[in-house]
Coordinates of C-alpha atoms in Angstrom, one line a residue:
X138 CA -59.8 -59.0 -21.1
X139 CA -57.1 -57.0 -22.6
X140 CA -54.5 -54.9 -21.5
X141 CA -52.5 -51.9 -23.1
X142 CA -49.1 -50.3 -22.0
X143 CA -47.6 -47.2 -23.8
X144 CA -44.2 -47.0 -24.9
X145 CA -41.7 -45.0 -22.8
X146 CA -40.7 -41.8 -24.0
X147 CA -37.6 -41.1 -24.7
X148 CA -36.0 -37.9 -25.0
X149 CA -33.9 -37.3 -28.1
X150 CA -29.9 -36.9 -27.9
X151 CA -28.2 -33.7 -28.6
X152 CA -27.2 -34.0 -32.1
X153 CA -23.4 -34.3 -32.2
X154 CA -23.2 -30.8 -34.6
X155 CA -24.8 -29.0 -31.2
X156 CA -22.9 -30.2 -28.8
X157 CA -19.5 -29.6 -30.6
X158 CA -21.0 -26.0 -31.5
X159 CA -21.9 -25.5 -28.1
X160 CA -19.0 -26.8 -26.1
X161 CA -16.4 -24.7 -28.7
X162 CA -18.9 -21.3 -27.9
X163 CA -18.1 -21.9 -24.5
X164 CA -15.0 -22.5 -24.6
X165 CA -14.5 -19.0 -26.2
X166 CA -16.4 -17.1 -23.8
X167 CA -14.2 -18.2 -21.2
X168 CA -11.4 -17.2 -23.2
X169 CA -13.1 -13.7 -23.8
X170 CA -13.4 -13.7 -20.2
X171 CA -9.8 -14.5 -19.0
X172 CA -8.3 -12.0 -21.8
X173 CA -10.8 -9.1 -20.3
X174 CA -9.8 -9.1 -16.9
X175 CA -6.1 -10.8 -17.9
X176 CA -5.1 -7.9 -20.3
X177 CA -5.0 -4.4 -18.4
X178 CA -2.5 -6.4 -16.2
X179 CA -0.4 -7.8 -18.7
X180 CA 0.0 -4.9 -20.7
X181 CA -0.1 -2.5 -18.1
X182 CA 2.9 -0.4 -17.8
X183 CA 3.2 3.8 -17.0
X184 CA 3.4 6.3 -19.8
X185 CA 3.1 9.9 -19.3
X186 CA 2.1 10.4 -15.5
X187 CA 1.5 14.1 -14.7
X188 CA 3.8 15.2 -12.4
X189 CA 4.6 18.9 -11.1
X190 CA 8.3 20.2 -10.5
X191 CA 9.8 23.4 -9.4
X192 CA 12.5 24.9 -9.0
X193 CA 15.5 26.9 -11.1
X194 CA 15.1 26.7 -14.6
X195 CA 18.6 24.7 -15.8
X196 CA 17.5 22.0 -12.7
X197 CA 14.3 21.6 -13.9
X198 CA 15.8 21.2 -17.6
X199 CA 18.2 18.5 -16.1
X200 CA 16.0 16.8 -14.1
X201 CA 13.7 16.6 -17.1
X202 CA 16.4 15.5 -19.6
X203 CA 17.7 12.6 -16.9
X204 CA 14.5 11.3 -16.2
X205 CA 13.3 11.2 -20.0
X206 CA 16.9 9.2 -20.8
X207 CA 16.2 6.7 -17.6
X208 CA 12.8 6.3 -17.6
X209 CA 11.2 8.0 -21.7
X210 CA 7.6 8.6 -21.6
X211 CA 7.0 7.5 -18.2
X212 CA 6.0 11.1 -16.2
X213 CA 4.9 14.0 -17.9
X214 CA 6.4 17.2 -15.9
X215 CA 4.4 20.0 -15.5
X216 CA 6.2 23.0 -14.2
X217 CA 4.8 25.0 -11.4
X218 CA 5.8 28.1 -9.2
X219 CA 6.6 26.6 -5.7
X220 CA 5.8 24.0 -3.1
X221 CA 2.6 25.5 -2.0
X222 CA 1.2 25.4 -5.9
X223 CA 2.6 21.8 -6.1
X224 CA 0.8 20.9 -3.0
X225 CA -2.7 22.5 -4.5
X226 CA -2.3 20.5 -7.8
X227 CA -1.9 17.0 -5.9
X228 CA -4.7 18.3 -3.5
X229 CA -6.9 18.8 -6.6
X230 CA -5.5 15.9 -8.0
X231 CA -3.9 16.9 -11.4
X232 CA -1.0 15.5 -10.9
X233 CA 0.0 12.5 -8.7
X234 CA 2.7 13.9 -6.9
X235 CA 5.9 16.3 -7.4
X236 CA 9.5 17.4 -7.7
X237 CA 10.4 20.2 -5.2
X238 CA 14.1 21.0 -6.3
X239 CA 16.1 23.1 -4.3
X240 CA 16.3 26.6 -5.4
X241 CA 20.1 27.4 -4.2
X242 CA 23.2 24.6 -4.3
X243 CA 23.1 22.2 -1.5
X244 CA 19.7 22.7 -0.7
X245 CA 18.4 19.0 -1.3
X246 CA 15.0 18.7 -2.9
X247 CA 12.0 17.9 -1.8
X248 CA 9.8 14.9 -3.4
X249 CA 5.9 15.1 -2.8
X250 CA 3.6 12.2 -3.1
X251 CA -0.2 11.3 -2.5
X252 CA -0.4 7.2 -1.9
X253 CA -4.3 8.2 -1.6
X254 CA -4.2 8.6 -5.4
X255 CA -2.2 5.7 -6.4
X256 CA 0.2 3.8 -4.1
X257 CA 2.1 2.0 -7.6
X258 CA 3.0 5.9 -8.5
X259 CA 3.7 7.0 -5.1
X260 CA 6.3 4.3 -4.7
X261 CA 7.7 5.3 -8.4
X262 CA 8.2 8.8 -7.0
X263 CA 9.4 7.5 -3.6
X264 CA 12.3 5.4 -5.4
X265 CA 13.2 9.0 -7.9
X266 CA 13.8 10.5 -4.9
X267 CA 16.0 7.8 -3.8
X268 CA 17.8 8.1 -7.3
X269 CA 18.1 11.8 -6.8
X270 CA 19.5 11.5 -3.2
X271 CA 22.3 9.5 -4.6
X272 CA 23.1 11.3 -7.9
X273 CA 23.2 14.4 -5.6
X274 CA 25.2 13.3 -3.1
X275 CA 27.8 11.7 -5.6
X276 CA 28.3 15.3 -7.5
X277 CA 28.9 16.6 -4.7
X278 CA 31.8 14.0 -3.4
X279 CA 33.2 14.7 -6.9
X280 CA 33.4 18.2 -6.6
X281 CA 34.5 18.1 -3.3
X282 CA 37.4 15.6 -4.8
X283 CA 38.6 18.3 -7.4
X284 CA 38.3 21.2 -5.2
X285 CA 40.9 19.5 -2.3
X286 CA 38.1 19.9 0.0
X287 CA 36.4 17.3 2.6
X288 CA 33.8 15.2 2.1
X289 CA 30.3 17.1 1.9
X290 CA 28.1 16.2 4.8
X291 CA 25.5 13.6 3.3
X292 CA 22.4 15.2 1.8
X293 CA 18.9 13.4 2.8
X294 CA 16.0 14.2 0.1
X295 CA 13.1 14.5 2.1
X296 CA 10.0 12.4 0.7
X297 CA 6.3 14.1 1.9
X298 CA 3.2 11.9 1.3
X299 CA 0.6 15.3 0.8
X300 CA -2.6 13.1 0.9
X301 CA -1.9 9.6 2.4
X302 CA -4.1 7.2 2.5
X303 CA -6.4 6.2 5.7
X304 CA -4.7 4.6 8.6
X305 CA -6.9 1.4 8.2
X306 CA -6.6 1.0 4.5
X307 CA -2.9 2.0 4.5
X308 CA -1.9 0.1 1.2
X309 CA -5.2 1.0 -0.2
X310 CA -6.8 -2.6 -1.4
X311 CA -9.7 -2.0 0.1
X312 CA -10.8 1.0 -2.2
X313 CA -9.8 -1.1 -4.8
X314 CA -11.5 -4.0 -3.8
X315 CA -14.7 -2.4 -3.4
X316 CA -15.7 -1.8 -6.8
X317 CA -15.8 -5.4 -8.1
X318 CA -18.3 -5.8 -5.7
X319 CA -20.0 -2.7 -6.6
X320 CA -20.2 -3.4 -10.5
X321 CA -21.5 -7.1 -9.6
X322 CA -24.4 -5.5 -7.1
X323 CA -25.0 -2.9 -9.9
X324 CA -25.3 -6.1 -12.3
X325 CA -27.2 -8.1 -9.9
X326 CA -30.0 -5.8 -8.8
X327 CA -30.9 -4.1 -12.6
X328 CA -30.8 -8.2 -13.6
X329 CA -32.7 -9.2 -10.8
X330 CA -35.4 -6.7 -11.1
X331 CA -36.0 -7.4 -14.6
X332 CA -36.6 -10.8 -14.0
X333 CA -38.5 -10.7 -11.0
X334 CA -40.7 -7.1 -11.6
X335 CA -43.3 -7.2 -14.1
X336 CA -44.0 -3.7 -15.4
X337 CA -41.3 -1.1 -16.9
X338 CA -42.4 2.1 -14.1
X339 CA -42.4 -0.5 -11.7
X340 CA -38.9 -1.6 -12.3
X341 CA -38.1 2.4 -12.4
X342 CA -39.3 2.4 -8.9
X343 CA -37.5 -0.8 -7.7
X344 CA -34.1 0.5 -9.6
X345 CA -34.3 3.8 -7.7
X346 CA -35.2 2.2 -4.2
X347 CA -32.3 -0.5 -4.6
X348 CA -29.9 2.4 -5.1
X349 CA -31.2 4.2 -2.6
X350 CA -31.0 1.4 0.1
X351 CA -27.7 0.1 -1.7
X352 CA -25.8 3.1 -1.4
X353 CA -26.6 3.9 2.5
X354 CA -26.0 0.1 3.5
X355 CA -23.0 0.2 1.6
X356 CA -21.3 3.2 2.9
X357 CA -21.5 2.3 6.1
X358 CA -20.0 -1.5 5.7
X359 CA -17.0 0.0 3.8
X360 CA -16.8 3.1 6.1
X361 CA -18.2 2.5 8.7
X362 CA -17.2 -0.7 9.2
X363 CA -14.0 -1.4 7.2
X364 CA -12.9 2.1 7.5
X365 CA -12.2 2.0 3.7
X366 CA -13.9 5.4 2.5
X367 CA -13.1 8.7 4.1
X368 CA -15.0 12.3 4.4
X369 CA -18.7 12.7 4.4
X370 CA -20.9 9.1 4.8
X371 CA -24.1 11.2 2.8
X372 CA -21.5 12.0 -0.1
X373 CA -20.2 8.1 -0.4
X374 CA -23.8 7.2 -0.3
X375 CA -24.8 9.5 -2.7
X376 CA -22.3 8.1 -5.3
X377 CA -22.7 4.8 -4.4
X378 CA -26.5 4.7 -5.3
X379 CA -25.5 6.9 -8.2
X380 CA -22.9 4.2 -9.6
X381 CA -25.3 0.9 -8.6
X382 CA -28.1 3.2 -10.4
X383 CA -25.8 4.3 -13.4
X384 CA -25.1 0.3 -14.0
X385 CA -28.9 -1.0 -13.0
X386 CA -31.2 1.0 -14.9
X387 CA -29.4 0.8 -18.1
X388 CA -30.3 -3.0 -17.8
X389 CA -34.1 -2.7 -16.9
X390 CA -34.1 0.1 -19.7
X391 CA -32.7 -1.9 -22.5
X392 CA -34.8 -5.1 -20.9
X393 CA -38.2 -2.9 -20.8
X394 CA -37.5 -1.8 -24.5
X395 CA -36.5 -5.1 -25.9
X396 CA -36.8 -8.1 -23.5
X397 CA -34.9 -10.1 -21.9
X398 CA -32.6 -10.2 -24.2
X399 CA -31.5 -6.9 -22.5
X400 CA -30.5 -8.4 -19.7
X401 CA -26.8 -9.0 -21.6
X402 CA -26.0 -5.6 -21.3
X403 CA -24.8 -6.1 -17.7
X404 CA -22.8 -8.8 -18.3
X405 CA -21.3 -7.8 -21.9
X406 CA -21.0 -3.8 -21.0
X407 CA -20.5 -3.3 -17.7
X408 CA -18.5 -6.5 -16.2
X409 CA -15.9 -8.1 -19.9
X410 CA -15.6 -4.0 -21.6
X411 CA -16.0 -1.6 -19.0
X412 CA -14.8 -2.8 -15.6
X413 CA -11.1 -3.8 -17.2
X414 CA -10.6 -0.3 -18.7
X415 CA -12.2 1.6 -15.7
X416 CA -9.1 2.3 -13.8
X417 CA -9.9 1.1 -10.2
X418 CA -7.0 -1.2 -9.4
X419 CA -4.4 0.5 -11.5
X420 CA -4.1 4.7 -13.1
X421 CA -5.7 4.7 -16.1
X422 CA -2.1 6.5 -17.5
X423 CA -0.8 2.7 -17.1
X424 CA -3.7 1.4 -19.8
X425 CA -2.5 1.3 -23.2
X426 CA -3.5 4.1 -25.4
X427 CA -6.6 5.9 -25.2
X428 CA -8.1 3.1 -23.2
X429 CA -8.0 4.3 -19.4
X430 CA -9.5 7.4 -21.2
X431 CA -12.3 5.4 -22.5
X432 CA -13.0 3.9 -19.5
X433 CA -13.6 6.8 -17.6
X434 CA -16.9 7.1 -19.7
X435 CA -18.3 4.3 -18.0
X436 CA -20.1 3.8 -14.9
X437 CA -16.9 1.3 -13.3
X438 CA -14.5 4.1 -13.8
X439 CA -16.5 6.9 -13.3
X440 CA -18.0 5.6 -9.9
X441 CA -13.8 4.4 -9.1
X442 CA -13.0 7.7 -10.0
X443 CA -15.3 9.9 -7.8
X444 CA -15.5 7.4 -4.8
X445 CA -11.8 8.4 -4.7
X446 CA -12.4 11.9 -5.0
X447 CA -15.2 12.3 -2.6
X448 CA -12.6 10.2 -0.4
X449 CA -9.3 12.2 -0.1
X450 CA -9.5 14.8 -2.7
X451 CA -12.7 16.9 -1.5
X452 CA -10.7 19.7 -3.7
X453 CA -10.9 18.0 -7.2
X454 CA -12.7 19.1 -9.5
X455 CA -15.3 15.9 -9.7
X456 CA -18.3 17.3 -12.1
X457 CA -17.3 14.9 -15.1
X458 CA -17.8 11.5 -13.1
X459 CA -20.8 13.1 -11.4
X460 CA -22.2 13.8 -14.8
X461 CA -21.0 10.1 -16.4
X462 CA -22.9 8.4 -13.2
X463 CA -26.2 10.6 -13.8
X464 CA -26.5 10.1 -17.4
X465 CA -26.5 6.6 -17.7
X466 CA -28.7 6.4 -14.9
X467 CA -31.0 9.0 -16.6
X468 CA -30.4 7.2 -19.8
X469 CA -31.7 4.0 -18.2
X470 CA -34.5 5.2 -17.0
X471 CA -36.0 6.7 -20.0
X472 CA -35.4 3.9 -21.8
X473 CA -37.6 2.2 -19.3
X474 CA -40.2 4.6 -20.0
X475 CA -40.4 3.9 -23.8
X476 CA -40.1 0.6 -23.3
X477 CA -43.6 1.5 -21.2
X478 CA -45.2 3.4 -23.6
X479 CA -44.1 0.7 -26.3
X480 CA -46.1 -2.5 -24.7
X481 CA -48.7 0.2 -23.4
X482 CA -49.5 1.4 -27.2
X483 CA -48.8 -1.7 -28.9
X484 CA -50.1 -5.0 -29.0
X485 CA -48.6 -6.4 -26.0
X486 CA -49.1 -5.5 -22.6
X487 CA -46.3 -5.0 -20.1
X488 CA -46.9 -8.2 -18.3
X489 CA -46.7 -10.0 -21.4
X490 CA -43.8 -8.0 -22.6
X491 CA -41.7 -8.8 -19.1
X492 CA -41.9 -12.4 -19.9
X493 CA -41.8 -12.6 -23.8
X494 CA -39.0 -14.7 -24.1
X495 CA -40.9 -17.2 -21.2
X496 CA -43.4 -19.1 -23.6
X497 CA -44.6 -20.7 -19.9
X498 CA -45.3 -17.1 -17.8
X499 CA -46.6 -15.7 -21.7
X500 CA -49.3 -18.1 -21.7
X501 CA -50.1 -18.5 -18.3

């Protein structure tokens, strides 16, 4: 009688060379990481804020000269005729606030802000005017001195916030907060769906009913709920499917034309390069150089952008974030397509083409 016993298998070790490799890759993509999100912050300061003044020529010279020596580069003035034309540029948000100045001595000017549009640059204006007050009051003590006269009575510069913001987001964090969540579910579902729906048409129609769905559920947690978002719930929806579409379908295209390799796009595009540069928790004026610019070409600022418009500035002209949204969800989409017609025409069918990097679900 005779008996026979197999050996146990053992797996082998990582080879030292991997693991090293491995744990010093990882080690940078957490630094990549921390210096995405760390560096708007730390290098975030104001430069050339558009702001609108009016008033007498010479004041509008002085205040311009003063402010430039105090504060250089920080607003960028742009003159206008009155109050009322002040008022209509912060309404259609292109500038973030204004100087009124008065327009005979001893009238006290008039400072005009919109916390709706940024509460950091509200609160700028809001301590000028403060500055003003006291420069103003202080000339006119002085000249009161000289002249043998009494004191001037004190002279209060009125501070107006034009377009506040909402009573129950009054410091504004919950606008802000909302889009990190909203570039994560954008992420999430165009991942998701590549993973779990076979088929590049089919993943159209799952991207365009996840928006759908997304955007109305969405609205009303953040304003119906939370009160966050203002004006008309079909508008918010409406650019709420468009941004979760816009960041979605650029993932199932990319993954439809080349696998799942695709599915890095979310990740490496949208969340570490785009969402730092978008502008959502801080003006895009307080990014350095042409980066808040940039930003705005990509769904996370785009989609901060108009959700603030559609919010508190009805009167803003909104047709570039509209048309930012809708092309990369258009672009996304097509690319789906051709990916279609790609595993449709070539060797591979889409079922084997949704799962190529899967040696298990290819062969199955």
């Amino acid at each position: 009688m005779s008996t026979s016993s197999s050996a146990p298998v053992h797996t082998p070790h990582t080879p030292i060379g991997r693991v090293l490799a491995i744990a010093a890759a990882l080690a940078v993509v957490v630094g990549v990481v921390v210096l995405a999100f760390a560096w708007p912050s730390v290098t975030a300061e104001p430069h050339n804020l558009p702001v609108a003044v009016a008033g007498p020529e010479q004041s509008v010279t002085a205040l311009e000269d003063a402010v430039q020596a105090k504060q250089p580069d920080v607003l960028a003035f742009q003159t206008v005729d009155d109050r009322d034309a002040a008022v209509t540029a912060i309404e259609k948000r292109e500038v973030y606030g204004a100087i009124i100045l008065g327009a005979a001595p001893g009238v006290a000017p008039e400072v005009l802000t919109s916390s709706a549009a940024n509460l950091a640059v509200s609160q700028l204006l809001t301590g000028l005017g403060g500055t003003l007050e006291a420069q103003i009051n202080a000339q006119a003590a002085a000249a009161a001195a000289a002249a043998g006269a009494p004191a001037p009575a004190h002279i209060t510069v009125a501070v107006t916030d034009v377009v506040p913001l909402a009573s129950t987001d009054p410091r504004g964090t919950g606008l802000t907060a909302a889009m990190f969540p909203l570039v994560m579910g954008g992420m999430i579902g165009g991942i998701a769906i590549s993973i779990a729906v076979i088929g590049a048409l089919r993943r159209v129609l799952a991207v365009v009913v996840y928006s759908a769905v997304g955007g109305v559920l969405l609205t009303g947690i953040l304003a119906g709920w939370f009160g966050v978002l203002q004006g008309d719930f079909w508008t918010q929806a409406a650019v709420i499917a468009l941004a979760l579409a816009a960041i979605a379908a650029p993932i199932t295209g990319v993954v439809a034309l080349i696998g799942r390799a695709g599915i890095a796009v979310g990740p490496i595009v949208m969340m570490l390069f785009a969402n730092p540069i978008s502008g959502a928790a801080m003006p895009r004026e307080f990014l350095p150089g042409v980066w808040g610019q940039v930003g705005q070409w990509f769904p996370p600022g785009a989609a901060a952008n108009l959700l603030r418009d559609v919010s508190y500035f009805p009167q803003a002209d909104a047709s570039f974030s509209w048309l930012v949204l809708a092309g990369w969800t258009v672009g996304g989409l097509l690319l789906s397509v051709i990916g279609h017609f790609r595993t449709a025409g070539g060797a591979e069918p889409d079922e084997l083409a949704a799962h190529e990097d899967d040696p298990v679900s290819a062969t199955a």
